[in-house]
Short mmCIF file of C-alpha atoms in Angstrom, two decimals:
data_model
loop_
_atom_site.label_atom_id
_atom_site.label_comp_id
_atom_site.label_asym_id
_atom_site.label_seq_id
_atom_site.Cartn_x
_atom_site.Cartn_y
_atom_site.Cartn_z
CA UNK A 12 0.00 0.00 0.00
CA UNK A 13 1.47 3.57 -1.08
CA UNK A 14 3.76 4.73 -4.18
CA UNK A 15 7.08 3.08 -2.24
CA UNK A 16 5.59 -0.24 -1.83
CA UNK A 17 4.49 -0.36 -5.22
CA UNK A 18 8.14 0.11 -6.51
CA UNK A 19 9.67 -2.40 -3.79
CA UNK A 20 7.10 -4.51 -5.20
CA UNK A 21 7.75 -4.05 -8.54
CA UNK A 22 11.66 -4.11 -7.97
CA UNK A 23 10.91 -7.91 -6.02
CA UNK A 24 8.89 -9.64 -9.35
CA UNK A 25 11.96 -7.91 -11.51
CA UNK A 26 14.51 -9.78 -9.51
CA UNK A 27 12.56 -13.16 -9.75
CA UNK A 28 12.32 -12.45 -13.68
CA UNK A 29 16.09 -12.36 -13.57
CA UNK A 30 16.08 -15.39 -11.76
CA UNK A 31 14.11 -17.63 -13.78
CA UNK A 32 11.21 -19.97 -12.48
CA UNK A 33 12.35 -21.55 -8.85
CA UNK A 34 13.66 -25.43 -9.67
CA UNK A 35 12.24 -26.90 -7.03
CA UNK A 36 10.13 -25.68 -4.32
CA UNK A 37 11.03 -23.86 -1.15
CA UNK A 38 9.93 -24.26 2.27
CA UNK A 39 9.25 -21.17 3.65
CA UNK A 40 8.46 -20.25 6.97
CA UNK A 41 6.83 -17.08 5.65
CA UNK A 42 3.76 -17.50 3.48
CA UNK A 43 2.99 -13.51 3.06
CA UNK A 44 5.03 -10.38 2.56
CA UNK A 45 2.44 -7.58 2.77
CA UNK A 46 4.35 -4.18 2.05
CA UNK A 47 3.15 -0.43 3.51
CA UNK A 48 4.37 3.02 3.03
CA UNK A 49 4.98 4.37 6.32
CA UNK A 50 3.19 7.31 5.95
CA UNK A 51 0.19 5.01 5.53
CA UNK A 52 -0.07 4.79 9.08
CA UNK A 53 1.75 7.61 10.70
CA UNK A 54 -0.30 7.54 14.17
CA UNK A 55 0.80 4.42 15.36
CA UNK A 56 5.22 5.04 15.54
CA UNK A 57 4.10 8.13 17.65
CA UNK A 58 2.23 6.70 20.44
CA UNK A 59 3.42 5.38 23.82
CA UNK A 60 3.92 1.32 23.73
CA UNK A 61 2.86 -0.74 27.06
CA UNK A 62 5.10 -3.57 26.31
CA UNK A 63 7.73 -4.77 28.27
CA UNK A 64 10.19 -4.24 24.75
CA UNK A 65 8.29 -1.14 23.90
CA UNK A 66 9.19 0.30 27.21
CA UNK A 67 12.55 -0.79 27.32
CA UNK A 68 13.49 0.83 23.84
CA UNK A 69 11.88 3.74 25.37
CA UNK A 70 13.72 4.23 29.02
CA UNK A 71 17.03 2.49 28.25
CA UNK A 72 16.85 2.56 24.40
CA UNK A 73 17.62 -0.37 22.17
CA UNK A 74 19.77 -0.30 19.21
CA UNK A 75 20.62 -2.99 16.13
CA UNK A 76 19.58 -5.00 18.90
CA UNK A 77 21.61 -4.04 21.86
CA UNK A 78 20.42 -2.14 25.01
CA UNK A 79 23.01 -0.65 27.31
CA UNK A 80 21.23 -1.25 30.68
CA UNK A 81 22.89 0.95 33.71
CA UNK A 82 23.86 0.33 36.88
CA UNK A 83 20.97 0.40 38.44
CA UNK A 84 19.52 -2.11 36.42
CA UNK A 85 22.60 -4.33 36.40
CA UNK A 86 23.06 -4.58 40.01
CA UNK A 87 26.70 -3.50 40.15
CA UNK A 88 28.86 -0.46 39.53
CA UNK A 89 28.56 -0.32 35.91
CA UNK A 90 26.57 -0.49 33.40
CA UNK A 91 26.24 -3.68 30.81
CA UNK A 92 25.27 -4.31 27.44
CA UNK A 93 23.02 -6.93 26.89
CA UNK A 94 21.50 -8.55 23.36
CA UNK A 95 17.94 -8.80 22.73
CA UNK A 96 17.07 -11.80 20.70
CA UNK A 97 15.63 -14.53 20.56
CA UNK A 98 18.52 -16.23 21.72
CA UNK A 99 17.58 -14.32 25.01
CA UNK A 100 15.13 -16.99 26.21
CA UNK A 101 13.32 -15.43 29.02
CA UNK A 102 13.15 -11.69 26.63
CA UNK A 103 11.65 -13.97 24.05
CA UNK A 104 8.82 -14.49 26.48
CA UNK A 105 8.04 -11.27 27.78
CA UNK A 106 8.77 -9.38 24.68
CA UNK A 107 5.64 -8.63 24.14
CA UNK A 108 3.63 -9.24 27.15
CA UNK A 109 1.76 -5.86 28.74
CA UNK A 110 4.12 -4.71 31.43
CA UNK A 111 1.59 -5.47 34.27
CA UNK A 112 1.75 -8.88 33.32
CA UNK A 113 5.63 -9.11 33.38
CA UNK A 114 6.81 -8.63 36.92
CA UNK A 115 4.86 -11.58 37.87
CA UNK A 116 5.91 -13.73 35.31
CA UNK A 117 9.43 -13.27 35.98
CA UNK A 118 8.90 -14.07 39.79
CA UNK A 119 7.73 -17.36 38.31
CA UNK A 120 10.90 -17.64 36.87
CA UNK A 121 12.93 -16.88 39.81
CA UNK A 122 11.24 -19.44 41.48
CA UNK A 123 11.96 -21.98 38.76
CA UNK A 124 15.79 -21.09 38.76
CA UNK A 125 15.85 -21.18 42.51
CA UNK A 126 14.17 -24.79 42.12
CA UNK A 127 17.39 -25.39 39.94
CA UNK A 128 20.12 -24.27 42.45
CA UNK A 129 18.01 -26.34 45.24
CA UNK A 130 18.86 -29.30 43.72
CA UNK A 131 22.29 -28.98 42.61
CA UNK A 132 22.36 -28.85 46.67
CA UNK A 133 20.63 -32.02 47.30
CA UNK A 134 23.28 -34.10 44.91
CA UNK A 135 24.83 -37.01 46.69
CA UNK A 136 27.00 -38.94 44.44
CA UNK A 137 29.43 -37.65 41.97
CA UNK A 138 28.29 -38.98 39.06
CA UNK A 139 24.89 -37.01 39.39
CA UNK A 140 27.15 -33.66 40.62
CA UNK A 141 29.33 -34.22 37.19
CA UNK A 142 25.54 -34.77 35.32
CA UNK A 143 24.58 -31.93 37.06
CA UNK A 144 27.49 -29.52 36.17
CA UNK A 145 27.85 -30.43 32.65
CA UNK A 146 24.12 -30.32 31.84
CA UNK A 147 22.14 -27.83 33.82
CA UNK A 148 24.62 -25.41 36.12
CA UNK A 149 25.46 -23.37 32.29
CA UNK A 150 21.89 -22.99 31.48
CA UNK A 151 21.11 -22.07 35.41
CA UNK A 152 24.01 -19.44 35.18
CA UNK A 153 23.11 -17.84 31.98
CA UNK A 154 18.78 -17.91 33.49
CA UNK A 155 20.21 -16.45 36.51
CA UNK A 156 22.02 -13.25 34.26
CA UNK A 157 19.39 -12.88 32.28
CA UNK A 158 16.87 -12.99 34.97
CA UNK A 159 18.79 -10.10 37.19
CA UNK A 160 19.00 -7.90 33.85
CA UNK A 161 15.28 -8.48 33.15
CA UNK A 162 13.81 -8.35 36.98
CA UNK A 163 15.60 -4.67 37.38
CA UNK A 164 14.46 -3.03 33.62
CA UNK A 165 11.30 -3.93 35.01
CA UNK A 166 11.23 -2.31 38.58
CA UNK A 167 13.02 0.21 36.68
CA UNK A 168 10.16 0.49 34.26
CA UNK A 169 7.52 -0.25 37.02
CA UNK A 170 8.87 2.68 38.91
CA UNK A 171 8.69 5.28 36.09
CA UNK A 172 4.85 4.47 35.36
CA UNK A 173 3.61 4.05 38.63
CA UNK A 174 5.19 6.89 40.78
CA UNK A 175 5.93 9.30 37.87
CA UNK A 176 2.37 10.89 37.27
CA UNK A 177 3.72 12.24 33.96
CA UNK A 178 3.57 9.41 32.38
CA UNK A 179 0.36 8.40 33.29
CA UNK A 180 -0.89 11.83 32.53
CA UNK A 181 0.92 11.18 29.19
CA UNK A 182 -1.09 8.28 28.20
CA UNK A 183 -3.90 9.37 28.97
CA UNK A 184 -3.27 12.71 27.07
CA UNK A 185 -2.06 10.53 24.11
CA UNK A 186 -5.55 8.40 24.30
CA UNK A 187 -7.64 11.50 24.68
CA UNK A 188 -5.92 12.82 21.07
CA UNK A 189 -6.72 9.12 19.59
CA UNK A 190 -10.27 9.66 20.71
CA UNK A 191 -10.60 13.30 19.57
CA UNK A 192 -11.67 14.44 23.29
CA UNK A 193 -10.29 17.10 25.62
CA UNK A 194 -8.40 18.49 23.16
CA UNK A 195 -7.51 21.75 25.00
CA UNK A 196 -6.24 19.66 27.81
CA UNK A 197 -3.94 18.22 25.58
CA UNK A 198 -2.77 21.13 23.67
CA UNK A 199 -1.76 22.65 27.68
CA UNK A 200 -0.08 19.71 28.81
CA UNK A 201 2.02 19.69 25.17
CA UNK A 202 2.69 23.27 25.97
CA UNK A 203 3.68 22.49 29.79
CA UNK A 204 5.56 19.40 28.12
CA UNK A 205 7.79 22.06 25.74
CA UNK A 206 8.33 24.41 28.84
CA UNK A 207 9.79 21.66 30.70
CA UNK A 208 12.55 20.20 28.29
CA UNK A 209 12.49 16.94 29.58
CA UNK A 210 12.46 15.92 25.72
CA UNK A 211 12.34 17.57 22.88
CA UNK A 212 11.94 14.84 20.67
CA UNK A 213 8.84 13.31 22.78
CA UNK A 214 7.71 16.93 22.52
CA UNK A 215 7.52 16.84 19.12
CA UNK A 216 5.63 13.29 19.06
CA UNK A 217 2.64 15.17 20.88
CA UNK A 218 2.63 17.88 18.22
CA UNK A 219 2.60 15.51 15.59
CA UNK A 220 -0.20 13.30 17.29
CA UNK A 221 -2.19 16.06 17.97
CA UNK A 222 -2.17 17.21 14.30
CA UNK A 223 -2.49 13.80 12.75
CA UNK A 224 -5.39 12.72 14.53
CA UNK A 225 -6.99 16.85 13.99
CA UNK A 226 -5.59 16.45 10.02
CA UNK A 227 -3.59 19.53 10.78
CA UNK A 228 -4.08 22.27 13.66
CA UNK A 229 -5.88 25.44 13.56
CA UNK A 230 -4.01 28.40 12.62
CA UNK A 231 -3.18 29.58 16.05
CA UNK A 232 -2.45 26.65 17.93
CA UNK A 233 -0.50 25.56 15.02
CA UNK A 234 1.79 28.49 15.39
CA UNK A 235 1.22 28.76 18.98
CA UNK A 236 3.09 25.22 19.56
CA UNK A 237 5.30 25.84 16.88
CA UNK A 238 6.80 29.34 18.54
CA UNK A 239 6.74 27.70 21.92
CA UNK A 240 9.03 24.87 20.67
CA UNK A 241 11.40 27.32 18.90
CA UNK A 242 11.42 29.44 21.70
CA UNK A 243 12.06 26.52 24.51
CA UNK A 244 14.52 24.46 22.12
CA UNK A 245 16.03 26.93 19.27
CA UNK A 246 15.52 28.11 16.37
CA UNK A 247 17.49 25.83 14.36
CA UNK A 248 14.16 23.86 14.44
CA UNK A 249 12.60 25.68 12.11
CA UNK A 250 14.13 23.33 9.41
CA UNK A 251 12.87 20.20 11.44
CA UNK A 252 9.26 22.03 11.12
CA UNK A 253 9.70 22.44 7.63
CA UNK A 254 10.40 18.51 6.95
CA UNK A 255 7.30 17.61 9.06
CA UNK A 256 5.13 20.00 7.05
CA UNK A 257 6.39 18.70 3.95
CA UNK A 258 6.15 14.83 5.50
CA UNK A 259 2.25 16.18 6.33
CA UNK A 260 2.76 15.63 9.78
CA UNK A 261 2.87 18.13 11.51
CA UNK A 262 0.36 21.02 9.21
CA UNK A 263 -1.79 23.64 9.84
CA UNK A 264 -5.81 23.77 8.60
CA UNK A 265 -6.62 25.57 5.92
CA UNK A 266 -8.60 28.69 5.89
CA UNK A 267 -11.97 28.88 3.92
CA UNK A 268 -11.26 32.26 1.41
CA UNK A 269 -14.88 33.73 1.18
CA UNK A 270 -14.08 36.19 -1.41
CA UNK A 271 -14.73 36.09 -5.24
CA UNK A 272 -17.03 32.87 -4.08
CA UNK A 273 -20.05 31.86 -4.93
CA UNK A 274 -22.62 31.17 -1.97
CA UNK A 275 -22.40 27.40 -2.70
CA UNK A 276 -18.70 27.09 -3.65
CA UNK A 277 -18.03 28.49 -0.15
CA UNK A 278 -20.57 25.66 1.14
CA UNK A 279 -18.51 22.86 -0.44
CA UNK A 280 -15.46 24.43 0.63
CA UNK A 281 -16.64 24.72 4.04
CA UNK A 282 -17.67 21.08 3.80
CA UNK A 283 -14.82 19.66 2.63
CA UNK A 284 -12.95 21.24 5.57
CA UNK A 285 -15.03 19.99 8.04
CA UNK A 286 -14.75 16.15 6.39
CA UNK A 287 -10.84 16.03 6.28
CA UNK A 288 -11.03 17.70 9.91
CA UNK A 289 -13.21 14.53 11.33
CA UNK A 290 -11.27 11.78 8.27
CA UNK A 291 -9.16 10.29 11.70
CA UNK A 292 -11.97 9.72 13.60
CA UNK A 293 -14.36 8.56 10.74
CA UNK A 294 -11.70 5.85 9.70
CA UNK A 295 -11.20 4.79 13.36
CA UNK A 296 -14.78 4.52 14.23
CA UNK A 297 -15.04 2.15 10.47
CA UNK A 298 -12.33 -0.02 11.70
CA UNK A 299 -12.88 0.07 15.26
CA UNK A 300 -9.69 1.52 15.54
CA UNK A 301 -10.81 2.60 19.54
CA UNK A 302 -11.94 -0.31 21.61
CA UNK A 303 -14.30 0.45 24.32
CA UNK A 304 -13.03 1.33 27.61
CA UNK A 305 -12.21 -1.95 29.49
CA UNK A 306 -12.93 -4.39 26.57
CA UNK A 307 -9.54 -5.57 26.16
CA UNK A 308 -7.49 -8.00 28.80
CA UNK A 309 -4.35 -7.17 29.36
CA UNK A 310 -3.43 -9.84 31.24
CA UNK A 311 -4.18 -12.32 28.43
CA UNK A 312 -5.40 -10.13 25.18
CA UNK A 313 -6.94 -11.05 22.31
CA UNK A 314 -7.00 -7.91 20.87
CA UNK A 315 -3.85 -6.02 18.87
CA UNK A 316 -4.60 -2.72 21.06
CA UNK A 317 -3.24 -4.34 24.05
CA UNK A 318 0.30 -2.56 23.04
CA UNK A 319 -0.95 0.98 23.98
CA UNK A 320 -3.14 -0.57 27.11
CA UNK A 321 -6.21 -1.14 25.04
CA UNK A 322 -6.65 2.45 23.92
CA UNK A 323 -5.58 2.42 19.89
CA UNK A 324 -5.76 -0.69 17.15
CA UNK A 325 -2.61 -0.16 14.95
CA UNK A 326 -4.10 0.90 11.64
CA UNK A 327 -1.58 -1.23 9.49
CA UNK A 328 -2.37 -4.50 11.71
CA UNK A 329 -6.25 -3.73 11.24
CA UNK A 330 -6.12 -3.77 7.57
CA UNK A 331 -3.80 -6.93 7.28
CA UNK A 332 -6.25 -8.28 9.53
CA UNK A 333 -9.49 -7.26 7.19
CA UNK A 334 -7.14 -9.04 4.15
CA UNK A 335 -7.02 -11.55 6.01
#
C-alpha cells in the first residue's frame, strides 16, 4: 500500500524475472510479505507502547539490537550491554507481554531457577554432581544473568509508570488525542511538556499526534506550539518544522477564502474542511480503531490494542487483519 511499496514490489517480481522460475520448491516459513508506506499509518510510531520491549526501547533505548542497561539495572557499579534476541530466552517471552503482566511472570521464573540451584544442593554422588554440572549449572548461570537484567528493567520500568504521574498523565493525554476528546487539555499539557525540556523529541511526538489525529491544527495553535518549541529548544528547528510540514505531519488547517465565491462554492469548501477535519476519527470509528473502555485483557489479550493498554488498534495491523 502507497507509491514506495508499489516500486519495492515491482523491484521484487523484476529480480525473480532475472532469476528464472524456482527449480524446485522452497519451504518457507513465511507464506505472506504484505508491504506499507509508512506514511500510511503515521499515528501508530508516535504513540506510547505498554510492552515490556516497547518500554525498554523507550527508558534504556535499544539499538541494532543491543540495550546498554545501567547500573541500576545491572546490580553493580557499571553499566552492561546486553543482546535482545531470541537467543535471550526469558526476553523472548516477555517481549511482548503488557508490562503489568511481566513482573509476575518473571517471579515465576525466579522461582523456577531457585528450584534449579536447590537441587544442585541435594546431589549425593558424583556422578549425578558431574551430570549436574555439565548439563544444567550453564543454562542455570546464563537464566540467573538474564533474569537479574530483566527483573531490574522492570522495577526500573515499574517505577517510572507508577510513581511518575507524567507518564500516566501522558497516556492518557495521548488516548484523549486518539479519541478526539479534551483536546484543550492536551494542547496545555504539550505546551507544559515544551516548557519543561524533559524531551524535545517526545515533545515533538505530541505535536505531531495532535495534528495527525486533527488532520492539521488550527491556525493559532499551530503556530502557537510551533513558537513555543522554537522558543524553549532553538531556532534551528525551524528546518525540522519544515520537513514535518512537507512529510504532512505536523500542518496547519486551511482557511476557507470567502471572497470572489459563490454562496455554494463556499458551502462545499466549508464542507470539505469539516470532512478532512473529522477523516481520523471517521476511519477509526469504520475499523474500530478505539476499543471500548475496558474491553480488552491485558493480562491475556486477544486484541492487537493491548500494546498501547487497550486504547488504539494499529491501523496497518487492522487492515492486514481485514485481508485476512
Amino acid at each position: 500500500m502507497g507509491r514506495c511499496s508499489k516500486m519495492v514490489f515491482d523491484m521484487v517480481k523484476m529480480l525473480q524475472s532475472f532469476q528464472g522460475p524456482a527449480k524446485e520448491a522452497v519451504n518457507n516459513k513465511i507464506g505472506h510479505l504484505i508491504l506499507f508506506d509508512r506514511d500510511e499509518d503515521m499515528v501508530t510510531p508516535l504513540c506510547t507502547q505498554t510492552t515490556y520491549a516497547g518500554l525498554v526501547d523507550d527508558r534504556y533505548g535499544i539499538h541494532c539490537g543491543f540495550c546498554d542497561f545501567p547500573a541500576e539495572v545491572t546490580g553493580t557499579n557499571k553499566s552492561q550491554r546486553l543482546l535482545l534476541t531470541k537467543d535471550d530466552v526469558l526476553f523472548e517471552e516477555i517481549r511482548d507481554r503488557h508490562i503489568s503482566n511481566v513482573f509476575n511472570f518473571l517471579k515465576q521464573k525466579a522461582k523456577e531457577v531457585q528450584v534449579g540451584y536447590s537441587k544442585g544442593r541435594n546431589i549425593a554422588s558424583i556422578g549425578d554432581m558431574k551430570d549436574f554440572v555439565q548439563k544444567e549449572l550453564k543454562g542455570l548461570k546464563q537464566d540467573y544473568k538474564s533474569l537479574t537484567m530483566h527483573v531490574g528493567a522492570c522495577e526500573g520500568i515499574l517505577k517510572q509508570t507508577s510513581e511518575q504521574l507524567d507518564f500516566q498523565e501522558q497516556l492518557q493525554t495521548e488516548h484523549s488525542m486518539l479519541e478526539g476528546i479534551n483536546l484543550k487539555d492536551c494542547y496545555t499539557y504539550i505546551e507544559e511538556h515544551i516548557a519543561r525540556q524533559s524531551s524535545h523529541i517526545r515533545s515533538l511526538r505530541f505535536c505531531c499526534l495532535l495534528s495527525l489525529t486533527q488532520n492539521g491544527l488550527p491556525t493559532k495553535d499551530f503556530r502557537g506550539l510551533q513558537s513555543h518549541y522554537l522558543h524553549s529548544n532553538g531556532y534551528q528547528h525551524l528546518v525540522t518544522f519544515s520537513n514535518l510540514k512537507k512529510l504532512g505531519m505536523f500542518t496547519e488547517q486551511t482557511t476557507v477564502e470567502v471572497t470572489k465565491m459563490s454562496a455554494s462554492d463556499v458551502k462545499s469548501r466549508i464542507a470539505e474542511k469539516a470532512l478532512k477535519r473529522t477523516a481520523f476519527r471517521l476511519l477509526s470509528k469504520r475499523l474500530n480503531l478505539i476499543p471500548r473502555q475496558g474491553e480488552v485483557n491485558l493480562q491475556n489479550p486477544d486484541d492487537m490494542s493491548y500494546v498501547f493498554s487497550g486504547a488504539y488498534t494499529p491501523l496497518s495491523c487492522k487492515l492486514v487483519e481485514q485481508i485476512f
